[in-house]
Coordinates of C-alpha atoms in Angstrom, one line a residue:
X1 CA -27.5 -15.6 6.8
X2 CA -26.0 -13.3 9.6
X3 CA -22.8 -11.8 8.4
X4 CA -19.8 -12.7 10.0
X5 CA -21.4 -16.4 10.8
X6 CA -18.9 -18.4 8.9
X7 CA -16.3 -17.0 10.6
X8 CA -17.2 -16.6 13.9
X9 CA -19.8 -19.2 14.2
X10 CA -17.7 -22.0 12.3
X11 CA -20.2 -22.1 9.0
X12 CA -19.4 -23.4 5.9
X13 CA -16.9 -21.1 3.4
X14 CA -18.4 -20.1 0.4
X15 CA -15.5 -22.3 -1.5
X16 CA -16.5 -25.5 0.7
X17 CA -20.3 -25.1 -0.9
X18 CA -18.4 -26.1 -4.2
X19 CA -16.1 -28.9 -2.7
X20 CA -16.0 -32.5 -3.3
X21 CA -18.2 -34.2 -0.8
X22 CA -17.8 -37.8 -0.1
X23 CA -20.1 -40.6 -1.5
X24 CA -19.0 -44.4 -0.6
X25 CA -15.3 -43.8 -0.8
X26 CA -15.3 -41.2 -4.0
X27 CA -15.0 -37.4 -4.2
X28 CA -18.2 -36.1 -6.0
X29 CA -18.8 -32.8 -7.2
X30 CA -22.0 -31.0 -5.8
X31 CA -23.7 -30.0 -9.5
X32 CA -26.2 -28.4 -7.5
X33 CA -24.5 -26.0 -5.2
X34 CA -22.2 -25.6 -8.4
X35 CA -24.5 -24.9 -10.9
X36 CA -22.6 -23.1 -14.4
X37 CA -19.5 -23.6 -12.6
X38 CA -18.0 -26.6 -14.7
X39 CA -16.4 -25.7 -17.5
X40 CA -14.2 -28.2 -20.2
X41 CA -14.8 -31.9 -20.5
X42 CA -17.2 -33.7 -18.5
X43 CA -16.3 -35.9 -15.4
X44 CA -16.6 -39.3 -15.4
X45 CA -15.7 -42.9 -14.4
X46 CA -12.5 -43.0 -16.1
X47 CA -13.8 -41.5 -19.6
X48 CA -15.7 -38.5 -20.9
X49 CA -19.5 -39.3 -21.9
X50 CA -20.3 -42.3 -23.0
X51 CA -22.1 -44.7 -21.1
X52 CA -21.4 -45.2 -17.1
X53 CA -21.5 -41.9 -16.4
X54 CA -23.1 -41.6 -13.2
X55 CA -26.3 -39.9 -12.2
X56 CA -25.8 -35.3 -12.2
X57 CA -23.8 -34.2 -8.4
X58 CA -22.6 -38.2 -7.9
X59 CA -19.9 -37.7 -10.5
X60 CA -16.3 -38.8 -9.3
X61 CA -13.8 -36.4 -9.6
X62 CA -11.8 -38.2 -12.7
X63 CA -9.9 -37.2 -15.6
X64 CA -8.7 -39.3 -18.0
X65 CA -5.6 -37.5 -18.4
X66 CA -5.1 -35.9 -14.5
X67 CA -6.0 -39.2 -12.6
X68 CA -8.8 -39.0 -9.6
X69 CA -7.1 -35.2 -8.7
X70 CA -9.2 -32.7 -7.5
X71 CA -8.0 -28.9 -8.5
X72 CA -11.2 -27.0 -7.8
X73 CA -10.4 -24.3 -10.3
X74 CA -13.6 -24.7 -12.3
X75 CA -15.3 -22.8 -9.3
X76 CA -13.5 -20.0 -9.0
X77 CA -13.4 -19.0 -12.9
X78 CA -16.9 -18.6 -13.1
X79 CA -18.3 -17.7 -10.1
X80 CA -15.3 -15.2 -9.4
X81 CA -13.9 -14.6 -12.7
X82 CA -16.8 -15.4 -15.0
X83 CA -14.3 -15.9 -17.9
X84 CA -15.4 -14.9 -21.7
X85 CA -14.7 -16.7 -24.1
X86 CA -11.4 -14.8 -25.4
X87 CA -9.6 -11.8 -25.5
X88 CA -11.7 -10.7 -27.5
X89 CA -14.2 -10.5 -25.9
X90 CA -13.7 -8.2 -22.9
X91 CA -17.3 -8.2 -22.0
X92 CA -18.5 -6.1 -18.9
X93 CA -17.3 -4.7 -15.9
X94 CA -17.4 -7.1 -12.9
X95 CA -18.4 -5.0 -10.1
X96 CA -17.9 -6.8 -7.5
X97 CA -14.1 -6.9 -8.3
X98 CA -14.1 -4.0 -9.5
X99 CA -15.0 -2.7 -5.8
X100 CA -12.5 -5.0 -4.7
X101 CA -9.7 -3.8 -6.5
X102 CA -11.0 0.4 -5.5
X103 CA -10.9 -1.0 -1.6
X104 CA -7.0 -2.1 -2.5
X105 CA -5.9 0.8 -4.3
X106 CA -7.7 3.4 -1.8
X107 CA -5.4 2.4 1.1
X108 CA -2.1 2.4 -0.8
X109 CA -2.7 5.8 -1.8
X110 CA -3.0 6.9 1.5
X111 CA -0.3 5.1 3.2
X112 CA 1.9 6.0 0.5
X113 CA 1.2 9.5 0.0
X114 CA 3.1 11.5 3.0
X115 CA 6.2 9.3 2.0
X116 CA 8.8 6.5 3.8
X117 CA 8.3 7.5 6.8
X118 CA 4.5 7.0 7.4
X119 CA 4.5 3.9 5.1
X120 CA 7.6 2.5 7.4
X121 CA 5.1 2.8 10.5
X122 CA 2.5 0.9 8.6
X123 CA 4.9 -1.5 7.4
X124 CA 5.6 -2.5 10.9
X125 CA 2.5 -4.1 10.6
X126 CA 2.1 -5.5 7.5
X127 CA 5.2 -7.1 6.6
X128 CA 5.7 -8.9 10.4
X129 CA 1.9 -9.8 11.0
X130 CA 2.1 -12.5 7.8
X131 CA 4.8 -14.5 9.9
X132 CA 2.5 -14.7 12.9
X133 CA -0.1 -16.4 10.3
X134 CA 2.5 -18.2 8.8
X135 CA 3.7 -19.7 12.4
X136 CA 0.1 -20.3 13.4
X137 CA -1.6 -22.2 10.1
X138 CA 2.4 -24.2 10.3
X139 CA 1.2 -25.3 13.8
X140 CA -2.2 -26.2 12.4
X141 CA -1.1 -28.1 8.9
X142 CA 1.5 -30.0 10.9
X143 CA -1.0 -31.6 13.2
X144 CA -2.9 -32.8 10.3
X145 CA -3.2 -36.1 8.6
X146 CA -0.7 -36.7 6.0
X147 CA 1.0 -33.7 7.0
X148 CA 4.0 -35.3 7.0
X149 CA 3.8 -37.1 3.6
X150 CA 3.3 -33.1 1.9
X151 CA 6.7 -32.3 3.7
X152 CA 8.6 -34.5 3.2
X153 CA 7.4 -34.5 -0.7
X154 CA 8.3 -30.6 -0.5
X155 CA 11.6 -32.1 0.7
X156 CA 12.7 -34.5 -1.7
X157 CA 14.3 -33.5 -4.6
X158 CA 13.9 -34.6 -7.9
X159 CA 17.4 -34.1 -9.3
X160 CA 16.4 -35.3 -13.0
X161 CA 14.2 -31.8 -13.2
X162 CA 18.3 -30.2 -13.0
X163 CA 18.5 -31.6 -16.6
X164 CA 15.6 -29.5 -17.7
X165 CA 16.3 -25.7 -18.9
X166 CA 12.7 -24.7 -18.4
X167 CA 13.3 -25.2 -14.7
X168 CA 16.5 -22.9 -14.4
X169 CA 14.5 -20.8 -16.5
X170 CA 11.9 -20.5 -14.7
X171 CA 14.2 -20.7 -10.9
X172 CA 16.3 -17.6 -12.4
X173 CA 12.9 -15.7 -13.3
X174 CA 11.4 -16.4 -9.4
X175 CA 14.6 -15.0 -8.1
X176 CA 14.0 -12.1 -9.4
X177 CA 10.4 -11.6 -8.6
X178 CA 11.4 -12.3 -5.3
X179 CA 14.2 -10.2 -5.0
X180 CA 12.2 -7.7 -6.5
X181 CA 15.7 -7.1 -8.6
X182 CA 15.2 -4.7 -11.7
X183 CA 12.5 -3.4 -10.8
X184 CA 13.5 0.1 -9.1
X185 CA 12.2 -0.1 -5.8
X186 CA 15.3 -1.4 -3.8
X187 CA 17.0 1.7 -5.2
X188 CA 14.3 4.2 -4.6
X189 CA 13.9 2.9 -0.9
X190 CA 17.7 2.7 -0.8
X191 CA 18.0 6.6 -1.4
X192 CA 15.8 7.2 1.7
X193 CA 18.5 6.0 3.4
X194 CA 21.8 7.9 5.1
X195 CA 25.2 8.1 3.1
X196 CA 26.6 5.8 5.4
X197 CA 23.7 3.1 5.9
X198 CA 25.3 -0.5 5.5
X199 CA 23.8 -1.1 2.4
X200 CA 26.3 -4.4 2.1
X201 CA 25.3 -5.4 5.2
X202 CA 21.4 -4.7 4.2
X203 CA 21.6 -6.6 0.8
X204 CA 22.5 -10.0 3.0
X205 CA 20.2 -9.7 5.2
X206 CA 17.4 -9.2 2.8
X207 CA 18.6 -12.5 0.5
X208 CA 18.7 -14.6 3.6
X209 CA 15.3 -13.3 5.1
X210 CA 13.4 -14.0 1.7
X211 CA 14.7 -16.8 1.2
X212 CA 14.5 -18.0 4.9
X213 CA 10.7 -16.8 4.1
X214 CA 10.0 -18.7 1.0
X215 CA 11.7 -21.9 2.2
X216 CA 9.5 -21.8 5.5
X217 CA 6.7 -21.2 3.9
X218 CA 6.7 -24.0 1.9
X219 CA 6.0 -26.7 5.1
X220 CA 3.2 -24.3 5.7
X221 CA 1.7 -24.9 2.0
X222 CA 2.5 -28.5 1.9
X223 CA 1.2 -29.8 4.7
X224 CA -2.0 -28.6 4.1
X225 CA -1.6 -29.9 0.5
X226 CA -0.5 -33.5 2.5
X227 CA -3.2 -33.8 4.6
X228 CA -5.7 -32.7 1.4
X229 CA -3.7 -35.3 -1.3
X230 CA -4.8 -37.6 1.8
X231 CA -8.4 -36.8 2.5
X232 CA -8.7 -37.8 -0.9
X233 CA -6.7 -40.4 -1.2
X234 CA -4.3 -39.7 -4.3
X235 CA -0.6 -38.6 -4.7
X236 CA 0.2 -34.9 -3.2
X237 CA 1.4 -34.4 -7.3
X238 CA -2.1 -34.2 -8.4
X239 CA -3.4 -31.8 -5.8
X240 CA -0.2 -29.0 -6.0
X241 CA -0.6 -26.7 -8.7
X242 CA 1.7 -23.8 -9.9
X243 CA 1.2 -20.2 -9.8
X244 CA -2.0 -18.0 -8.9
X245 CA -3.7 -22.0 -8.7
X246 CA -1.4 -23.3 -5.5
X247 CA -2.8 -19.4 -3.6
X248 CA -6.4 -19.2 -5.1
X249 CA -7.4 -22.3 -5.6
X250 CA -5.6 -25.5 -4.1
X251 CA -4.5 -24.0 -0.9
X252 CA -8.1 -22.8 0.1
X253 CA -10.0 -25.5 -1.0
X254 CA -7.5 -27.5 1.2
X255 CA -8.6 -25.5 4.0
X256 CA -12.4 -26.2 3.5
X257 CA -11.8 -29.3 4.7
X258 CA -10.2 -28.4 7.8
X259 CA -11.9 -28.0 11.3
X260 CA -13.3 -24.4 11.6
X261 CA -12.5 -23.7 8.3
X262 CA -13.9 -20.0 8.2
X263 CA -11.1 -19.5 10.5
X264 CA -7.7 -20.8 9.1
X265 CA -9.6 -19.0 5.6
X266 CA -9.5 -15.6 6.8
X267 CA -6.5 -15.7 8.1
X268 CA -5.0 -17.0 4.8
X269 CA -6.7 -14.5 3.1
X270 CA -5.4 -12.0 5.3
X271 CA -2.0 -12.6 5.1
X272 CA -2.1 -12.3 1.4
X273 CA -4.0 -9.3 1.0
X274 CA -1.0 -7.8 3.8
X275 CA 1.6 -9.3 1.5
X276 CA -0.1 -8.4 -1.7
X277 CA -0.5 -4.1 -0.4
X278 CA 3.1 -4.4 1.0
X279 CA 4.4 -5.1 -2.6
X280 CA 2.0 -2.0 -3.7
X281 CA 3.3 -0.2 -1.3
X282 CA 6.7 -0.5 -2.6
X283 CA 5.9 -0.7 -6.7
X284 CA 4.2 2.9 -5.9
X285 CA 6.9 4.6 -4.0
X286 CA 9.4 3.1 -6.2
X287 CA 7.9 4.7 -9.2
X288 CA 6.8 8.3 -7.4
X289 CA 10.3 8.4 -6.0
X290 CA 11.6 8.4 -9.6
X291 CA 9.4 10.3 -11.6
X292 CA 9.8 13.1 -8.7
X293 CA 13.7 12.8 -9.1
X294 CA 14.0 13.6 -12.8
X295 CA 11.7 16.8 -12.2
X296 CA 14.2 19.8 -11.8
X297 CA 14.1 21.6 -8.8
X298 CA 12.2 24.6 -10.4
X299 CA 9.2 22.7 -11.2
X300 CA 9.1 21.9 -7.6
X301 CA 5.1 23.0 -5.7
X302 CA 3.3 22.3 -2.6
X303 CA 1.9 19.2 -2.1
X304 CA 3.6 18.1 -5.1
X305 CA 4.0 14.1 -3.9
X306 CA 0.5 14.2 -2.5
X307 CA -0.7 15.0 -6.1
X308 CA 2.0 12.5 -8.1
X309 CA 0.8 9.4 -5.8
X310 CA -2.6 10.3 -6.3
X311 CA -2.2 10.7 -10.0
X312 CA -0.2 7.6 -9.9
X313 CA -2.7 5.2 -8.0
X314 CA -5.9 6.7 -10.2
X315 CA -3.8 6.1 -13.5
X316 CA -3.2 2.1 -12.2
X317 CA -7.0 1.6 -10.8
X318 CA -8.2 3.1 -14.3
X319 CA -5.5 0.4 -16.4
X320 CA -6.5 -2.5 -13.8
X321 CA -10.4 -1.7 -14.9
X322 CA -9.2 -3.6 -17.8
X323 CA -8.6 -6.7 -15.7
X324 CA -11.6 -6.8 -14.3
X325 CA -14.1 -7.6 -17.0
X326 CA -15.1 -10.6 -18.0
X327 CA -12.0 -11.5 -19.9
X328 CA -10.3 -10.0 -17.5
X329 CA -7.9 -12.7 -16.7
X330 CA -6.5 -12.8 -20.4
X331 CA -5.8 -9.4 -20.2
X332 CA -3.6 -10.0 -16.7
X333 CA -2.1 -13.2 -17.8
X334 CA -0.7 -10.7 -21.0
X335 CA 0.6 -8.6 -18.5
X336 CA 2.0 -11.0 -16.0
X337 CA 3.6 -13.2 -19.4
X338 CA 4.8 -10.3 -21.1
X339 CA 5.1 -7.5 -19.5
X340 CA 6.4 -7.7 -16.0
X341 CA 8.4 -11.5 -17.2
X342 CA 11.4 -12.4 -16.1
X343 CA 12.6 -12.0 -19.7
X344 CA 12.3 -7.9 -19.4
X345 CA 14.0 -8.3 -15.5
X346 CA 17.4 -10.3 -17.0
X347 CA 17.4 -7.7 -19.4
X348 CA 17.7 -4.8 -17.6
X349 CA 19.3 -6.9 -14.8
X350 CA 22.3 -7.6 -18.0
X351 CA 22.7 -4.4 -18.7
X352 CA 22.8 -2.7 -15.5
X353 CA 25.9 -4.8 -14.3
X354 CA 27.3 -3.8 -17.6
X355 CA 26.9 -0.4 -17.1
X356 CA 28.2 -0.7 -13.4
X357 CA 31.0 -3.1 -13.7
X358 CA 32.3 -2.1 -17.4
X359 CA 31.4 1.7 -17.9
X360 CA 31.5 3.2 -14.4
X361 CA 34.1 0.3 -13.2
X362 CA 33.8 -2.3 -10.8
X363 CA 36.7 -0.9 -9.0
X364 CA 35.7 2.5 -9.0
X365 CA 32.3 1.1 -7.5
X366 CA 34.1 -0.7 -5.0
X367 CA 35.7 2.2 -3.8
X368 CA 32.6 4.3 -3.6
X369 CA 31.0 1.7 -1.2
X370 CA 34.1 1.5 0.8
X371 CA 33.2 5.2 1.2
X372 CA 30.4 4.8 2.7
X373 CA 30.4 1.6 5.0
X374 CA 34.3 2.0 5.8
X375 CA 35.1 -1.2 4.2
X376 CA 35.7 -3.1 1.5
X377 CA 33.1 -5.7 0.5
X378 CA 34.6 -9.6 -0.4
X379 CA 35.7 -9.1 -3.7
X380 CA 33.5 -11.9 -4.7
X381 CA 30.7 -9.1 -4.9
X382 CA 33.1 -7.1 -8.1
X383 CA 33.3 -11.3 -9.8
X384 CA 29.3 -11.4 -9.4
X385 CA 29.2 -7.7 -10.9
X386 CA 31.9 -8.1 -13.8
X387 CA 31.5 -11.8 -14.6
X388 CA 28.7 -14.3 -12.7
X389 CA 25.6 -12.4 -12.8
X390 CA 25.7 -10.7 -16.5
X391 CA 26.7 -14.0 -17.9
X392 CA 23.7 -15.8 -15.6
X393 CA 21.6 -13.2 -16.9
X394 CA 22.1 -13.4 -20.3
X395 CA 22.4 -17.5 -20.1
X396 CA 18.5 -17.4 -19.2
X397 CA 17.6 -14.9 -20.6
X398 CA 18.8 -16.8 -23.7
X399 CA 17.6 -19.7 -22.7
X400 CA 14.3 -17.8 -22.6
X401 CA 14.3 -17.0 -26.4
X402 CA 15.3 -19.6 -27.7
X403 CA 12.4 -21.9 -26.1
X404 CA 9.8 -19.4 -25.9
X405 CA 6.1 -20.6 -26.2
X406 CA 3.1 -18.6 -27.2
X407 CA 1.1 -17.8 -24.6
X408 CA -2.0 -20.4 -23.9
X409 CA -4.7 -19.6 -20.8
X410 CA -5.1 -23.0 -18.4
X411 CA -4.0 -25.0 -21.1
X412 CA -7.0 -24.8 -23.1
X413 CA -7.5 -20.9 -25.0
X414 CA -4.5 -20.1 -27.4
X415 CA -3.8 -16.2 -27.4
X416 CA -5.0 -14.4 -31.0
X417 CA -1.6 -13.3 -32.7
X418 CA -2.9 -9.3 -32.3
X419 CA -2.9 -10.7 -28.6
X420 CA 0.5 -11.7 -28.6
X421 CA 2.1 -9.1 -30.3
X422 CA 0.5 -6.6 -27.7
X423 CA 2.2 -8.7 -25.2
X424 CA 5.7 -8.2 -27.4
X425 CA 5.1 -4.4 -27.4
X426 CA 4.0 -4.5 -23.5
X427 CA 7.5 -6.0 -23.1
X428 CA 9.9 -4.4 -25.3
X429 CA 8.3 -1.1 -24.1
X430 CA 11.0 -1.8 -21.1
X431 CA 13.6 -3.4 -23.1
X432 CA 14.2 -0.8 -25.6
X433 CA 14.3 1.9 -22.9
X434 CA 18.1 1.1 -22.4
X435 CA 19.0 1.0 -26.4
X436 CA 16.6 4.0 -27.2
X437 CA 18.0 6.1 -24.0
X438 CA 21.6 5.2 -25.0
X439 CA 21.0 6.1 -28.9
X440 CA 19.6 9.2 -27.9
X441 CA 22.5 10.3 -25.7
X442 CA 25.2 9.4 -28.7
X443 CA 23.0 11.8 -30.8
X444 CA 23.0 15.0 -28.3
X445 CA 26.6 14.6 -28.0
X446 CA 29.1 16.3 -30.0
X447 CA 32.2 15.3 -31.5
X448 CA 32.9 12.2 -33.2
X449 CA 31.4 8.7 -32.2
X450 CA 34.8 7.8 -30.5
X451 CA 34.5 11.4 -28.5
X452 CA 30.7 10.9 -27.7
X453 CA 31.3 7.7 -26.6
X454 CA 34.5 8.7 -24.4
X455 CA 32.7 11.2 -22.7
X456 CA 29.8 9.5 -22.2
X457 CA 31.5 6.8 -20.3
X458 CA 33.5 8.9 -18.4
X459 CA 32.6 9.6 -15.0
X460 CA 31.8 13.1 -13.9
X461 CA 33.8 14.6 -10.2
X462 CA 31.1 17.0 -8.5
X463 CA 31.2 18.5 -5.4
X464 CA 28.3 16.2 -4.0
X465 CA 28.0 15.0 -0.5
X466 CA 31.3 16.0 0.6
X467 CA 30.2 16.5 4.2
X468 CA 29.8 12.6 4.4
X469 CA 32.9 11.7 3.5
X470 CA 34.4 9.3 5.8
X471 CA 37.9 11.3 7.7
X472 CA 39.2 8.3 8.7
X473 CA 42.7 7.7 7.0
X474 CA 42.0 4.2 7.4
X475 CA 39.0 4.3 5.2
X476 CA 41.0 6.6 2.6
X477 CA 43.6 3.9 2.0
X478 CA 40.6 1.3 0.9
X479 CA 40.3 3.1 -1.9
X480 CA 42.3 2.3 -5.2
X481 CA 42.0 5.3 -7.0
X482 CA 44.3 8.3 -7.6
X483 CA 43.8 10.9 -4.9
X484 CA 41.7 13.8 -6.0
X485 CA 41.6 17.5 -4.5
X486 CA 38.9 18.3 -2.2
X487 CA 36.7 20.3 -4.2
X488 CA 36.6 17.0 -6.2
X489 CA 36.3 13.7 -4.1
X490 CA 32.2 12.6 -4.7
X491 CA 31.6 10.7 -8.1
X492 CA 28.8 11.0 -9.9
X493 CA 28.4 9.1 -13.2
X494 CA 26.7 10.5 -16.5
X495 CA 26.1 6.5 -17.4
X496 CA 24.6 5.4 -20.7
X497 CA 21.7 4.2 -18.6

């Protein structure tokens, strides 16, 4: 086969070998071109086994359970994947991915290494390029059959799912993802910034852009899911799946059946692997940029970020090597459950408004912005800090304990309990950093506990910055503090965080 072919020439995707194909009005599955693909029960007419089950490659795509609902994720987890049969059973390095996954982390080090300012020029690219595919495969799903029947099922709301706490759960959690809130990289790009960068102004604009993203993005998905639920003539419900499924799975093996499917494929796979190296791009500066800040200035050397993002990225490739065995995908979904959940992001997320609004002062924090931007913000924002969000936070988070499940791969493989309490430990790594960090600071402190604690909390006047201080008198009387000397105006707080 010439390379490049499917693409350019309009051949068949590799994914559309193991499609349905249709036979007298059903969807069959190609046994043949899918050979050791199928895993779980058997499909059959309505039943598993059993007599009537129809000759091997004419069997229609029906569950007994799911309806006549083609997912297509059998494919993918063995051909790709080629799952083990637990955790514990890591089995061998898949090389293929493995190459894969060195090709990703190869170009983040290098973008990343010379700092903002080079990665901003790349980002140019990367992060405006995805809305040109979006526009484009919008245009294209649109003009689809069915089309319309996938938007307007995105559209319509199902208001008795409001009664459900697994769904705020789960909406509070995505929010933060999104947001990429907790996490450190909106504050480590933040400090690239100049003293008097809008950062009020900035923080809007970034909620209504992702959002404005996500929510436009959505006709793009589900149209193509319309015109799919109608090529096979079942309900849009049985062919949207959740998570890495709706990406990986459902969306491209919605596109196979499209005209020139090579096509609309690569640029779908495109745009995520932009999207996916633009969120590397920002995990890995966001972590350099604080490890470099807690070094003191006398352990300062030459080339010393080239060296911490190349230590960085080689330290992540040789930890992802774990992912890319055979059992591979257990060991991410223990990650993705645990460790990087949106339980560990409300907890942090709880206790840095507590430390912001309650121990340095909402007021005080008020003031400081006022500082910089020349105004006040809507006091709504000091509400959010003091009150909304820490009590949000904490609702799901509770909400989170209180109906936690076990972790359980595709519905089928239950995790060991060894497997589950390394998932605990992968989480509370991050959770006990704020206790741990605050007990050890009460314990270098001298005094009594009431002293430690009172000096602690209390803020600490430096001489920091003082050539950005706004002059403006006007700007001056926005603030509610007493007025300090000027050797003295620049806070800096000594936080229990």
């Amino acid at each position: 086969r010439v390379p490049g072919h499917g693409v350019l020439g309009g051949g068949p995707t590799p994914l559309s070998r193991c499609s349905p194909g249709p036979l007298s009005g059903l969807h069959t599955w190609p046994e043949s071109a899918c050979a050791g693909a199928q895993e779980g029960p058997t499909w059959t007419r309505g039943r598993q086994g059993g007599r009537g089950t129809p000759p091997l490659g004419q069997r229609p795509l029906t569950s007994p359970s799911a309806g006549p609902a083609l997912t297509g994720s059998p494919s993918p987890r063995s051909k790709v994947w080629r799952l083990s049969g637990g955790l514990e059973v890591p089995g061998a390095l898949n090389w293929e991915v493995t190459l894969c996954l060195l090709a990703c982390w190869v170009p983040v080090h290098f973008c990343v290494w010379k700092g903002v300012k080079s990665t901003g020029k790349i980002v140019y690219f990367t992060a405006t390029f995805p809305y040109v595919v979006l526009v484009v495969l919008l245009v294209r799903g649109v003009l689809l059959p069915g089309a319309l029947d996938g938007i307007i099922y995105y559209l319509k709301p199902d208001w008795s799912k409001l009664g459900s706490p697994q769904v705020w759960i789960d909406a509070g959690t995505q929010i933060f993802f999104s947001y990429a809130i907790g996490l450190g990289a909106l504050t480590a790009l933040g400090s690239y910034n100049r003293f008097n960068n809008n950062c009020y102004k900035d923080a809007i604009i970034l909620a209504l852009i992702n959002s404005g993203t996500s929510f436009f993005a959505g006709f793009v998905v589900f149209s193509i899911l319309g015109f799919m639920a109608a090529e096979q003539g079942v309900h849009i419900s049985k062919v949207a799946e959740s998570g890495p499924g709706l990406a990986f799975i459902a969306y491209p093996r919605a596109v196979t059946l499209m005209p020139v499917a090579p096509l609309w494929a690569a640029l779908f796979f495109f745009m995520l692997l932009l999207l996916g190296l633009d969120s590397q791009f920002v995990g890995v500066e966001g972590f350099v940029t604080g490890l470099l800040d807690l070094l003191p200035a006398s352990y300062y050397f030459r080339f010393q970020r080239e060296i911490s993002v190349a230590l960085c990225c080689a330290l992540c490739f040789v930890i992802d090597l774990s992912m890319v065995t055979d059992g591979g995908m257990y060991v991410f979904q223990l990650f993705d459950y645990y460790s990087a959940s949106g339980t560990t992001l409300l907890w942090q997320a709880f206790w840095e408004c507590v430390v912001v609004a309650w121990v340095y002062g909402a007021d005080r924090f008020m003031d400081d912005v006022a500082c910089m931007i020349g105004y006040r913000p809507c006091p709504w924002m000091k509400w959010c800090w003091s009150f909304f969000t820490p009590l949000v936070c904490m609702g799901i988070f509770t909400f989170n304990v209180v109906y936690y499940k076990p972790l359980v791969y595709n519905n089928t493989y239950v995790y060991p309990w060894w497997g589950e309490a390394m998932g605990w430990g992968f989480a509370l790594s991050s959770m006990l950093c704020v206790p741990l960090h605050l007990l050890g600071c009460l314990l270098r402190a001298k005094g009594t506990m009431a002293e430690r604690w009172q000096h602690l909390t209390q803020p600490v006047w430096g001489l920091h910055h003082l050539e950005y201080r706004a002059q403006d008198s006007d700007v001056r009387g926005l603030t509610t503090l007493t007025p300090v000397s000027e050797s003295s105006k620049v806070v800096v707080v000594e936080s229990v965080m």
